[in-house]
Coordinates of C-alpha atoms in Angstrom, one line a residue:
Chain A
M44 CA 174.4 29.7 39.1
A45 CA 173.9 30.2 35.5
D46 CA 172.2 26.8 35.3
I47 CA 169.3 28.0 37.2
T48 CA 166.5 28.4 35.0
V49 CA 164.5 31.5 34.9
G50 CA 161.4 29.5 35.2
L51 CA 162.7 28.2 38.6
L52 CA 163.4 31.7 39.7
D53 CA 159.9 32.7 38.8
E54 CA 158.6 30.0 41.1
V55 CA 160.9 31.0 43.9
I56 CA 159.9 34.7 43.9
N57 CA 156.3 33.9 43.7
E58 CA 156.5 31.4 46.6
E59 CA 154.7 32.0 49.9
K60 CA 153.2 35.4 49.1
T61 CA 151.6 36.8 52.2
Y62 CA 149.3 39.0 50.1
Q63 CA 147.7 37.8 46.9
S64 CA 148.4 40.9 45.0
T65 CA 152.1 41.1 45.7
Q66 CA 154.1 41.6 42.5
S67 CA 157.7 40.5 42.6
L68 CA 160.6 41.0 40.3
L69 CA 164.2 39.9 40.3
V70 CA 166.5 42.4 38.6
T71 CA 170.2 42.7 38.0
G72 CA 172.2 45.6 39.3
N73 CA 171.5 47.2 35.9
Y74 CA 167.7 46.6 36.4
H75 CA 167.6 43.9 33.9
V76 CA 164.7 41.7 34.6
M77 CA 165.9 38.2 35.6
A78 CA 162.7 36.7 36.9
G79 CA 159.0 37.8 37.4
K80 CA 156.5 39.5 35.1
E81 CA 157.2 43.1 34.3
T82 CA 153.8 44.5 35.0
P83 CA 153.1 48.2 34.3
V84 CA 153.5 48.8 38.0
L85 CA 156.8 47.2 38.2
K86 CA 157.9 49.0 35.2
E87 CA 157.1 52.2 36.9
V88 CA 159.1 51.0 40.0
L89 CA 162.0 50.2 37.8
D90 CA 161.9 53.8 36.4
V91 CA 161.9 55.3 39.8
L92 CA 164.9 53.1 40.9
K93 CA 166.8 54.0 37.8
A94 CA 166.3 57.6 38.4
D95 CA 167.4 57.4 42.1
K96 CA 169.9 54.7 42.8
D97 CA 170.2 55.6 46.4
K98 CA 166.6 54.7 47.3
E99 CA 166.2 53.0 50.6
A100 CA 164.9 49.6 51.1
Y101 CA 161.4 50.8 51.3
F102 CA 159.4 53.6 49.7
P103 CA 155.9 54.3 49.1
M104 CA 154.7 55.1 45.6
T105 CA 151.6 56.2 43.9
T106 CA 151.2 54.9 40.3
E107 CA 149.7 57.0 37.5
D108 CA 146.3 55.4 38.1
G109 CA 146.2 56.8 41.6
V110 CA 146.7 53.5 43.4
K111 CA 149.0 53.5 46.5
H112 CA 151.8 50.9 46.6
H113 CA 154.5 49.9 49.0
V114 CA 157.8 49.0 47.4
F115 CA 160.3 46.8 49.2
Y116 CA 163.5 45.9 47.6
T117 CA 166.5 44.0 48.8
S118 CA 169.7 42.8 47.4
V119 CA 169.7 39.1 47.0
G120 CA 173.2 38.8 48.3
G121 CA 176.0 36.4 47.4
K122 CA 178.1 37.3 44.5
T123 CA 175.4 38.9 42.6
D124 CA 174.2 42.4 42.5
W125 CA 170.7 41.2 41.9
V126 CA 167.9 42.9 43.6
L127 CA 164.5 41.4 44.6
I128 CA 161.6 43.9 44.3
N129 CA 158.3 43.4 46.0
V130 CA 155.5 45.7 45.4
L131 CA 152.4 45.5 47.7
D132 CA 149.1 46.9 47.1
D133 CA 148.2 49.4 49.8
S134 CA 144.6 48.6 50.0
E135 CA 145.4 45.0 50.7
V136 CA 147.9 45.6 53.3
L137 CA 146.1 48.3 55.3
G138 CA 142.6 47.6 54.2
N139 CA 141.8 45.4 57.2
L140 CA 143.3 47.8 59.6
R141 CA 141.2 50.6 58.1
R142 CA 138.1 48.6 58.4
Q143 CA 139.1 47.9 62.0
R144 CA 139.8 51.6 62.5
V145 CA 136.4 52.6 61.0
L146 CA 134.7 50.0 63.2
L147 CA 136.4 51.4 66.2
L148 CA 135.7 55.0 65.1
I149 CA 131.9 54.6 64.8
P150 CA 131.2 54.1 68.5
S151 CA 133.7 56.8 69.5
I152 CA 132.0 59.2 67.1
I153 CA 128.6 58.3 68.4
G154 CA 129.9 58.7 71.9
L155 CA 131.4 62.1 71.0
L156 CA 128.1 63.2 69.4
I157 CA 126.2 62.3 72.5
A158 CA 128.7 64.1 74.7
G159 CA 128.5 67.0 72.4
F160 CA 124.8 67.0 72.5
I161 CA 124.8 66.9 76.2
V162 CA 127.2 69.8 76.4
W163 CA 125.1 71.8 73.9
R164 CA 122.0 71.0 75.8
S165 CA 123.4 72.0 79.1
S166 CA 124.9 75.1 77.6
R167 CA 121.6 76.0 76.2
N168 CA 120.0 75.4 79.6
L169 CA 122.7 77.6 81.2
E170 CA 121.9 80.3 78.6
R171 CA 118.2 80.0 79.5
L172 CA 119.1 80.1 83.2
R173 CA 121.1 83.2 82.6
E174 CA 118.3 84.8 80.6
A175 CA 115.9 83.9 83.4
N176 CA 118.1 85.4 85.9
A177 CA 118.5 88.6 83.9
E178 CA 114.8 88.7 83.5
K179 CA 114.3 88.1 87.2
E180 CA 116.7 90.9 87.9
R181 CA 115.0 93.3 85.5
I182 CA 111.6 92.5 87.1
G183 CA 113.0 92.8 90.5
G184 CA 114.5 96.2 89.6
E185 CA 111.1 97.3 88.2
L186 CA 109.3 96.2 91.2
L187 CA 111.7 98.2 93.4
V188 CA 110.9 101.2 91.4
A189 CA 107.2 100.4 91.6
S190 CA 107.6 100.0 95.4
K191 CA 109.2 103.4 95.6
I192 CA 106.4 104.9 93.4
Q193 CA 103.8 103.3 95.6
Q194 CA 105.4 104.5 98.8
S195 CA 105.6 108.1 97.3
M196 CA 101.9 108.0 96.5
L197 CA 101.2 107.7 100.2
P198 CA 101.2 110.9 102.3
R199 CA 104.8 111.4 102.8
Q200 CA 105.2 112.3 106.4
D201 CA 103.3 112.1 109.6
L202 CA 101.3 115.2 110.0
R203 CA 101.3 117.3 113.1
N204 CA 99.7 120.6 113.7
D205 CA 97.8 122.3 116.4
E206 CA 94.7 120.1 115.9
V207 CA 95.8 116.7 114.8
D208 CA 98.8 114.3 115.0
I209 CA 98.6 111.7 112.3
K210 CA 100.8 108.7 111.7
G211 CA 100.4 106.0 109.1
A212 CA 102.5 102.9 108.2
L213 CA 102.2 100.5 105.4
T214 CA 104.2 97.3 105.2
P215 CA 103.6 95.3 102.1
A216 CA 104.0 91.5 102.2
R217 CA 105.9 91.8 98.9
E218 CA 107.6 94.6 97.1
V219 CA 104.3 96.3 96.4
G220 CA 101.0 95.8 98.0
G221 CA 97.3 96.3 97.7
D222 CA 96.8 98.3 100.9
L223 CA 96.4 102.1 101.0
Y224 CA 95.9 104.9 103.4
D225 CA 95.7 108.5 102.8
Y226 CA 94.9 111.8 104.5
Y227 CA 94.9 115.5 103.8
I228 CA 93.5 118.6 105.2
R229 CA 91.3 120.7 102.9
D230 CA 90.2 124.0 104.6
E231 CA 89.4 122.8 108.1
K232 CA 88.4 119.3 107.2
L233 CA 90.6 116.2 107.6
L234 CA 89.9 113.8 104.8
F235 CA 91.3 110.4 105.4
C236 CA 90.9 106.7 104.3
I237 CA 92.3 103.3 104.6
G238 CA 91.7 100.4 102.1
D239 CA 92.6 96.9 101.2
V240 CA 92.5 95.5 97.8
S241 CA 91.8 91.8 97.5
G242 CA 94.9 89.9 96.7
K243 CA 98.5 91.2 97.1
G244 CA 101.6 91.9 95.0
A245 CA 101.7 93.8 91.7
P246 CA 98.1 93.2 90.5
A247 CA 96.6 94.5 93.8
A248 CA 99.1 97.4 93.7
M249 CA 97.8 98.6 90.4
I250 CA 94.2 98.5 91.7
M251 CA 95.3 100.3 94.8
A252 CA 96.9 103.1 92.7
V253 CA 93.6 103.5 90.8
I254 CA 91.4 103.5 94.0
H255 CA 93.9 106.0 95.6
S256 CA 93.6 108.4 92.7
L257 CA 89.8 108.1 92.6
F258 CA 89.7 108.9 96.4
R259 CA 91.9 112.0 95.8
A260 CA 89.8 113.1 92.8
F261 CA 86.3 112.6 94.2
S262 CA 87.1 114.0 97.7
A263 CA 88.4 117.2 96.3
H264 CA 85.0 118.7 96.1
E265 CA 83.0 116.5 98.4
N266 CA 82.6 116.5 102.1
N267 CA 80.2 113.5 102.4
P268 CA 82.2 110.3 102.8
A269 CA 79.2 108.3 101.6
H270 CA 79.1 110.2 98.4
I271 CA 82.8 109.8 97.9
M272 CA 82.4 106.1 98.6
Q273 CA 79.5 105.7 96.2
T274 CA 81.4 107.5 93.4
I275 CA 84.5 105.4 93.8
N276 CA 82.4 102.3 93.9
E277 CA 80.7 103.2 90.6
A278 CA 84.0 103.8 89.0
A279 CA 85.5 100.6 90.4
C280 CA 82.6 98.5 89.2
R281 CA 83.1 99.7 85.6
N282 CA 85.3 97.3 83.7
N283 CA 86.0 95.3 86.7
E284 CA 86.6 92.1 84.7
A285 CA 89.2 90.8 87.1
N286 CA 86.5 90.8 89.9
Y287 CA 88.8 92.4 92.4
F288 CA 87.2 94.2 95.3
V289 CA 88.3 96.7 97.8
T290 CA 87.4 97.2 101.5
M291 CA 87.6 100.8 102.5
F292 CA 86.9 103.3 105.2
I293 CA 86.5 107.0 104.5
G294 CA 86.3 109.6 107.1
V295 CA 85.8 113.4 107.0
L296 CA 86.7 115.1 110.3
D297 CA 85.6 118.7 110.9
L298 CA 88.7 120.0 112.8
P299 CA 87.0 122.9 114.6
T300 CA 84.0 120.8 115.9
G301 CA 85.3 117.3 116.0
N302 CA 82.3 116.2 113.9
L303 CA 83.4 113.0 112.3
R304 CA 81.4 111.7 109.3
Y305 CA 82.5 108.4 108.0
C306 CA 81.5 105.6 105.7
Y307 CA 82.6 102.1 105.6
A308 CA 82.7 99.5 102.8
G309 CA 83.3 96.0 104.3
H310 CA 86.5 97.2 106.1
D311 CA 87.6 96.3 109.6
S312 CA 85.8 98.5 112.3
P313 CA 88.1 101.2 113.6
F314 CA 89.0 101.6 117.4
V315 CA 88.5 104.9 119.3
I316 CA 90.6 105.6 122.4
E317 CA 88.7 108.2 124.5
N318 CA 89.3 109.0 128.1
G319 CA 91.9 106.2 128.3
K320 CA 89.2 103.7 127.2
V321 CA 89.4 101.6 124.0
R322 CA 86.2 100.9 122.1
M323 CA 85.5 99.5 118.7
E324 CA 83.4 101.8 116.6
K325 CA 80.5 99.9 115.2
C326 CA 80.1 100.3 111.4
N327 CA 77.1 99.7 109.3
P328 CA 77.7 96.6 107.2
H329 CA 78.2 97.6 103.5
L330 CA 79.6 95.6 100.6
P331 CA 83.2 96.2 99.6
L332 CA 83.9 98.4 96.6
G333 CA 83.8 96.9 93.1
V334 CA 81.1 94.3 93.7
F335 CA 77.8 96.0 92.7
A336 CA 77.6 99.4 91.2
D337 CA 74.3 100.1 92.8
T338 CA 75.4 99.4 96.4
K339 CA 74.1 102.1 98.7
Y340 CA 76.6 103.5 101.1
E341 CA 75.4 105.3 104.3
I342 CA 77.0 108.0 106.2
Q343 CA 77.7 107.5 110.0
E344 CA 78.4 110.3 112.4
M345 CA 80.2 110.6 115.7
V346 CA 81.9 113.4 117.6
L347 CA 85.5 112.9 118.2
A348 CA 86.3 114.3 121.7
Y349 CA 89.3 116.3 122.6
D350 CA 92.4 114.3 123.0
S351 CA 90.9 111.1 121.6
T352 CA 92.5 108.8 119.1
F353 CA 91.2 107.1 116.1
F354 CA 92.8 103.9 115.0
L355 CA 92.4 102.3 111.6
Y356 CA 94.1 99.1 110.3
T357 CA 93.8 96.4 107.6
D358 CA 93.3 92.8 108.2
G359 CA 97.1 92.3 107.9
L360 CA 97.2 93.2 111.5
T361 CA 94.5 91.0 112.9
E362 CA 95.5 88.1 110.6
A363 CA 99.3 88.4 111.2
R364 CA 100.1 84.8 112.0
K365 CA 102.9 82.7 113.4
G366 CA 101.5 79.4 112.2
P367 CA 98.4 77.7 110.8
K368 CA 95.4 79.2 112.4
Q369 CA 97.4 81.1 114.9
F370 CA 96.4 84.8 114.3
F371 CA 97.3 87.9 116.2
G372 CA 93.5 88.5 116.4
I373 CA 91.3 91.4 117.4
Q374 CA 91.7 90.7 121.2
R375 CA 95.5 91.3 121.0
V376 CA 94.9 94.5 119.0
E377 CA 92.5 95.8 121.7
A378 CA 94.9 94.7 124.4
V379 CA 97.9 96.6 122.8
L380 CA 95.7 99.6 122.2
G381 CA 94.8 99.5 125.9
K382 CA 98.4 99.6 126.9
C383 CA 99.0 102.5 124.4
A384 CA 96.1 104.3 126.1
D385 CA 97.4 103.7 129.5
E386 CA 100.8 105.1 128.6
H387 CA 99.4 108.0 126.5
L388 CA 101.5 107.1 123.6
A389 CA 101.6 109.5 120.7
P390 CA 100.7 108.1 117.3
R391 CA 104.3 107.4 116.3
Q392 CA 105.0 105.5 119.5
M393 CA 101.7 103.7 119.3
L394 CA 102.6 102.2 115.8
E395 CA 106.1 101.3 117.1
R396 CA 104.5 99.5 120.1
I397 CA 102.0 97.6 118.0
T398 CA 104.6 96.7 115.4
E399 CA 106.8 95.4 118.1
E400 CA 104.1 93.3 119.6
V401 CA 103.1 91.8 116.2
Q402 CA 106.7 91.0 115.4
Q403 CA 107.1 89.3 118.8
Y404 CA 104.0 87.3 118.1
V405 CA 104.8 86.1 114.6
G406 CA 108.4 85.5 115.2
D407 CA 110.2 84.2 112.2
A408 CA 107.0 83.4 110.2
E409 CA 106.8 85.0 106.8
Q410 CA 104.5 88.1 106.6
N411 CA 101.7 86.9 104.4
D412 CA 99.5 90.0 104.0
D413 CA 100.0 93.7 103.6
L414 CA 99.8 95.4 107.0
T415 CA 98.7 99.0 107.3
M416 CA 97.8 101.1 110.3
H417 CA 96.6 104.7 110.5
V418 CA 96.3 106.7 113.7
I419 CA 94.8 110.1 114.2
H420 CA 95.1 111.9 117.5
Y421 CA 92.8 114.9 117.8
T422 CA 93.6 117.8 119.9
P423 CA 91.6 120.8 118.6
Q424 CA 92.9 124.3 119.7
Q425 CA 90.4 126.7 121.0
Y426 CA 90.3 129.9 119.2
E427 CA 90.9 132.6 121.8
S428 CA 89.4 135.7 120.4
K429 CA 90.6 139.1 121.6
L430 CA 88.0 141.0 119.8
T431 CA 84.6 139.6 118.8
E432 CA 81.8 141.5 117.0
V433 CA 78.5 140.1 115.7
L434 CA 76.1 141.4 113.1
N435 CA 72.7 140.1 112.4
I436 CA 71.2 140.9 109.0
K437 CA 68.2 139.8 106.9
N438 CA 68.6 137.8 103.7
D439 CA 68.3 140.8 101.6
L440 CA 70.9 142.2 99.1
Y441 CA 70.3 145.7 100.5
E442 CA 71.6 144.5 103.9
V443 CA 75.1 144.2 102.2
S444 CA 75.7 148.0 102.7
K445 CA 75.1 147.3 106.5
L446 CA 77.5 144.4 106.4
N447 CA 80.3 146.4 104.6
A448 CA 80.0 149.3 107.2
F449 CA 80.2 146.7 110.0
Q450 CA 83.3 145.1 108.4
K451 CA 85.1 148.4 107.9
S452 CA 84.7 149.5 111.4
F453 CA 86.0 146.1 112.7
Y454 CA 89.1 146.2 110.5
E455 CA 89.8 149.8 111.4
K456 CA 89.9 148.9 115.0
L457 CA 92.6 146.3 114.3
N458 CA 94.5 148.7 111.9
L459 CA 93.9 146.2 109.0
E460 CA 93.1 149.0 106.4
K461 CA 95.8 147.6 104.1
S462 CA 94.0 144.3 103.6
L463 CA 90.6 146.0 104.1
R464 CA 89.4 145.6 100.5
R465 CA 90.3 142.0 100.2
L466 CA 88.7 141.0 103.5
Q467 CA 85.6 143.0 102.7
L468 CA 85.4 141.4 99.3
S469 CA 85.6 137.9 100.8
V470 CA 82.9 138.3 103.5
E471 CA 80.6 140.2 101.1
E472 CA 80.8 137.4 98.5
I473 CA 80.1 134.8 101.1
V474 CA 77.1 136.6 102.5
V475 CA 75.8 137.3 99.0
N476 CA 76.1 133.7 98.2
V477 CA 74.1 132.8 101.2
I478 CA 71.4 135.3 100.3
D479 CA 71.2 134.0 96.7
Y480 CA 71.3 130.3 97.4
A481 CA 70.5 129.3 100.9
Y482 CA 67.1 130.9 101.0
P483 CA 64.9 130.0 98.1
L484 CA 63.0 132.9 96.6
G485 CA 60.7 134.7 99.0
M486 CA 61.9 132.8 102.0
K487 CA 62.9 135.1 104.8
G488 CA 65.7 134.4 107.2
D489 CA 68.5 135.8 109.2
I490 CA 72.2 135.7 108.7
T491 CA 74.7 136.1 111.5
V492 CA 78.1 137.3 110.8
K493 CA 80.6 136.9 113.7
M494 CA 84.1 138.4 113.3
M495 CA 86.9 137.4 115.6
W496 CA 90.5 138.3 116.0
D497 CA 93.1 136.5 118.1
G498 CA 96.1 138.6 117.4
K499 CA 97.4 136.3 114.6
S500 CA 94.4 135.5 112.5
L501 CA 90.9 136.8 111.6
K502 CA 88.1 134.3 111.9
I503 CA 84.8 135.1 110.4
V504 CA 81.8 132.8 110.9
V505 CA 78.7 133.1 108.8
V506 CA 75.7 131.3 110.0
D507 CA 72.3 130.9 108.4
S508 CA 69.3 128.7 108.8
G509 CA 68.5 128.2 105.2
V510 CA 68.5 125.1 103.1
M511 CA 71.7 123.1 103.1
F512 CA 74.2 124.9 100.9
D513 CA 77.9 124.3 100.9
P514 CA 79.6 127.0 98.7
T515 CA 83.0 125.2 99.1
L516 CA 81.7 122.5 96.6
V517 CA 80.9 125.2 93.9
E518 CA 83.0 124.3 90.8
T519 CA 86.0 126.5 90.3
P520 CA 85.5 128.5 87.1
D521 CA 87.9 128.0 84.3
I522 CA 89.8 131.3 84.3
S523 CA 91.9 130.5 81.3
L524 CA 88.9 130.7 78.9
M525 CA 88.4 133.5 76.3
A526 CA 86.0 136.2 77.1
E527 CA 83.3 134.7 74.8
E528 CA 83.3 131.4 76.8
R529 CA 83.7 132.8 80.3
Q530 CA 80.7 132.0 82.6
V531 CA 79.5 134.6 85.1
G532 CA 78.9 132.1 87.9
G533 CA 81.3 130.8 90.5
L534 CA 83.4 134.0 90.5
G535 CA 82.5 135.1 94.0
I536 CA 83.5 131.9 95.8
H537 CA 86.6 131.5 93.7
L538 CA 87.7 134.9 94.9
V539 CA 87.0 134.0 98.5
R540 CA 89.1 130.8 98.1
K541 CA 91.9 132.9 96.6
L542 CA 91.8 135.6 99.2
M543 CA 91.3 133.6 102.4
D544 CA 93.6 130.9 104.0
S545 CA 90.7 128.6 104.8
V546 CA 87.1 128.3 103.8
N547 CA 85.2 125.6 105.8
Y548 CA 81.6 124.5 105.6
E549 CA 79.7 122.6 108.3
R550 CA 76.1 121.8 108.6
E551 CA 75.0 121.5 112.2
D552 CA 71.6 121.7 113.9
G553 CA 69.9 122.7 110.6
K554 CA 72.3 125.5 110.1
N555 CA 74.9 126.3 107.5
I556 CA 78.1 127.4 109.2
L557 CA 80.8 128.8 107.0
T558 CA 84.1 129.7 108.6
L559 CA 86.7 131.9 106.9
I560 CA 90.2 132.2 108.3
K561 CA 92.8 134.7 107.2
N562 CA 96.2 134.7 108.8
I563 CA 97.4 138.3 108.9
Chain B
M223 CA 79.0 155.0 93.9
N224 CA 78.5 157.1 90.7
T225 CA 78.2 155.5 87.3
K226 CA 77.8 157.3 84.0
I227 CA 78.1 156.8 80.3
E228 CA 78.7 159.2 77.4
E229 CA 79.0 158.8 73.7
I230 CA 81.6 161.0 72.0
D231 CA 82.7 160.6 68.4
G232 CA 81.1 157.2 68.0
K233 CA 82.8 155.8 71.1
Y234 CA 81.3 155.1 74.5
Y235 CA 83.1 156.4 77.6
A236 CA 81.9 155.0 81.0
T237 CA 83.0 156.3 84.4
L238 CA 82.9 154.1 87.5
D239 CA 83.4 156.1 90.7
G240 CA 83.4 154.9 94.3
E241 CA 82.7 151.4 95.7
M242 CA 81.0 148.9 93.5
D243 CA 79.6 146.4 96.0
T244 CA 76.7 144.1 95.4
V245 CA 74.1 146.7 96.1
A246 CA 75.8 149.5 94.1
A247 CA 76.3 146.9 91.2
V248 CA 72.5 146.7 90.9
E249 CA 72.3 150.5 90.4
A250 CA 75.3 150.6 88.2
E251 CA 73.9 147.8 85.9
K252 CA 70.8 150.0 85.2
V253 CA 73.1 152.7 83.9
L254 CA 75.5 150.4 81.9
K255 CA 72.9 148.1 80.4
P256 CA 72.6 150.2 77.2
I257 CA 76.3 149.4 76.3
Y258 CA 75.8 145.6 76.8
D259 CA 75.2 146.0 73.0
S260 CA 77.8 148.5 71.9
H261 CA 76.7 148.4 68.2
G262 CA 80.3 148.0 67.2
K263 CA 81.5 151.0 69.1
D264 CA 84.5 150.8 71.2
V265 CA 84.0 151.2 75.0
F266 CA 86.4 153.0 77.3
I267 CA 85.8 152.5 81.0
D268 CA 87.5 155.0 83.3
C269 CA 88.2 153.2 86.7
S270 CA 90.5 155.9 88.2
G271 CA 87.8 156.7 90.9
L272 CA 86.8 153.0 91.4
E273 CA 87.9 151.8 94.9
Y274 CA 86.3 148.5 95.2
I275 CA 84.5 145.9 93.0
A276 CA 82.7 142.7 94.0
S277 CA 82.0 139.8 91.8
S278 CA 78.6 141.2 90.7
G279 CA 80.5 144.2 89.3
L280 CA 82.8 141.9 87.5
R281 CA 79.8 140.2 85.9
I282 CA 78.6 143.6 84.5
L283 CA 82.0 144.1 83.0
L284 CA 82.1 140.7 81.5
S285 CA 78.7 141.3 79.9
I286 CA 79.9 144.6 78.4
L287 CA 83.0 142.8 77.0
K288 CA 81.0 139.8 75.6
G289 CA 78.6 142.3 73.8
A290 CA 81.6 144.2 72.4
K291 CA 83.5 141.1 71.2
A292 CA 80.4 139.9 69.4
N293 CA 80.3 143.1 67.4
G294 CA 84.1 143.2 66.9
S295 CA 84.7 146.3 69.1
R296 CA 87.1 146.8 72.0
V297 CA 86.7 147.4 75.7
V298 CA 89.4 149.3 77.3
M299 CA 89.9 149.7 81.0
R300 CA 91.6 152.9 82.2
G301 CA 93.2 153.9 85.5
V302 CA 92.6 150.6 87.3
N303 CA 94.2 150.6 90.8
D304 CA 96.3 147.8 92.1
D305 CA 93.7 146.4 94.5
I306 CA 91.2 146.0 91.7
K307 CA 93.9 144.8 89.3
N308 CA 94.5 142.0 91.8
V309 CA 90.9 141.0 91.7
F310 CA 91.2 140.9 87.9
Q311 CA 94.3 138.8 88.3
L312 CA 92.6 136.3 90.6
T313 CA 89.7 135.8 88.3
G314 CA 91.7 135.7 85.1
F315 CA 90.0 138.9 83.8
I316 CA 93.4 140.3 83.3
N317 CA 93.8 138.2 80.2
I318 CA 90.5 139.1 78.6
F319 CA 90.4 142.9 79.2
E320 CA 92.5 145.6 77.6
F321 CA 94.1 147.9 80.1
E322 CA 95.6 151.4 79.4

């Protein structure tokens, strides 16, 4: 063995190197180099081995210059204790594998990125969807509140008293709608209206609220429906940039006489049921509200007979449809009203019957317009006087003494001394008002004062044939002002309003008729 | 009705007695007109005998009050009964007049 030259050994250990950078070294058991070149790397390996004799056949090692190596060593065997050390450069051994790995990694990373993007996008869409849902819920909630507010703006219940039985019903196509109806009794006048704002839903509802408050405001001191209509129209035309319009019907019914004055702005003609017969009331054609500020609205008059019914509706009734071009129509409305008349249905039952018929007709079809109906059944009670006294006086202030003597004797007969002063004051103020305003200076005329008592209430009717003068329209004085700002006018009629239960004005046959009622 | 005015120690004392309806108010105004301008003197109005007042009477009282206020003097209502106080209440006059 000793004959073997070191040169030969060198050749042997360098033979058939799989990796070009492999460094080999043959050492004795005492790490004396027998063959191979002792490179700095191998020198380091030897140092490791010297320090730890029990090293396994393989260990990884990082040299001082930071390069990773794989060290294999194996005893040569035979009778020697020589050891062959092979050191492989990590980059050469695993470099390819890394490249492969990188090559494989790129598509997977791209794939992952795409998947991530998709997940991110869809989660963002989900978030948007959730936000949209929350928004929808919020708007829905607000609309529900708006719907309640709108319903609460309408007259709350049906009204039933000795003279009228009224029922209204409004069914918006959506949560809120553009239809409106209203009624209230001021003194002995029933003021009522029905209206339909163009469009539906929230925008129409906002306009409806405005028109409704205008009706309330302008009808508070006005008995002429055409004047009320005119004033609402002027207000509606102001700033009407959205070009909405409103069809409307306004009626003022004098409850004691049945005189019905009405005005109509492009709305559907009402029906009247009288003596079991149904007829459509003809309305003068007028433009709807909100179109032209200078539209002239005319008043129309009729007398509502005892036990007759006035029926108002919006086009949601006639245009309720079950399919394209299949409308409920005016004939069906008239027919169902005929049935209601035959059966003498009260307003509430009437509306139930009509609603039923409409529902039967349209079936499952979606309601596509707001539907409103408004029924007034008129049954005036006769005032049955137990004591009636009449006084005729001239339109002269000095006649007031006569009036007051007449009043006192009447109240004394009824044992009403306790309220005497207040009653006396009311009648005196009314008569003085007539003397002052109904007869222009120098004009002579008569005033009739009729006092009646039916056991429950006092009814005083003051009639004059002077110029038209409605004291109920006199503006209420502002009683909260300081002395310096107080006006002297309007005090009398203000007192009468405060002292009496009802003050009602009617103009009939060229006469002013003022009726005071005081429940005792 | 009876209406009179007196001036004692630089103060006006008016007395309203009876029923002051629209006709009576015309007469009463003739008597009371001089104190529409009170020349800075306080005005005391005795209403203990006043049984009734219509709005024309209230207008006279308001005229007296406005004149007095313009000159910085007072108008004091005395002995006003409940019926008439009610009328003052309904017209808001209760807030602008002084009562004793």
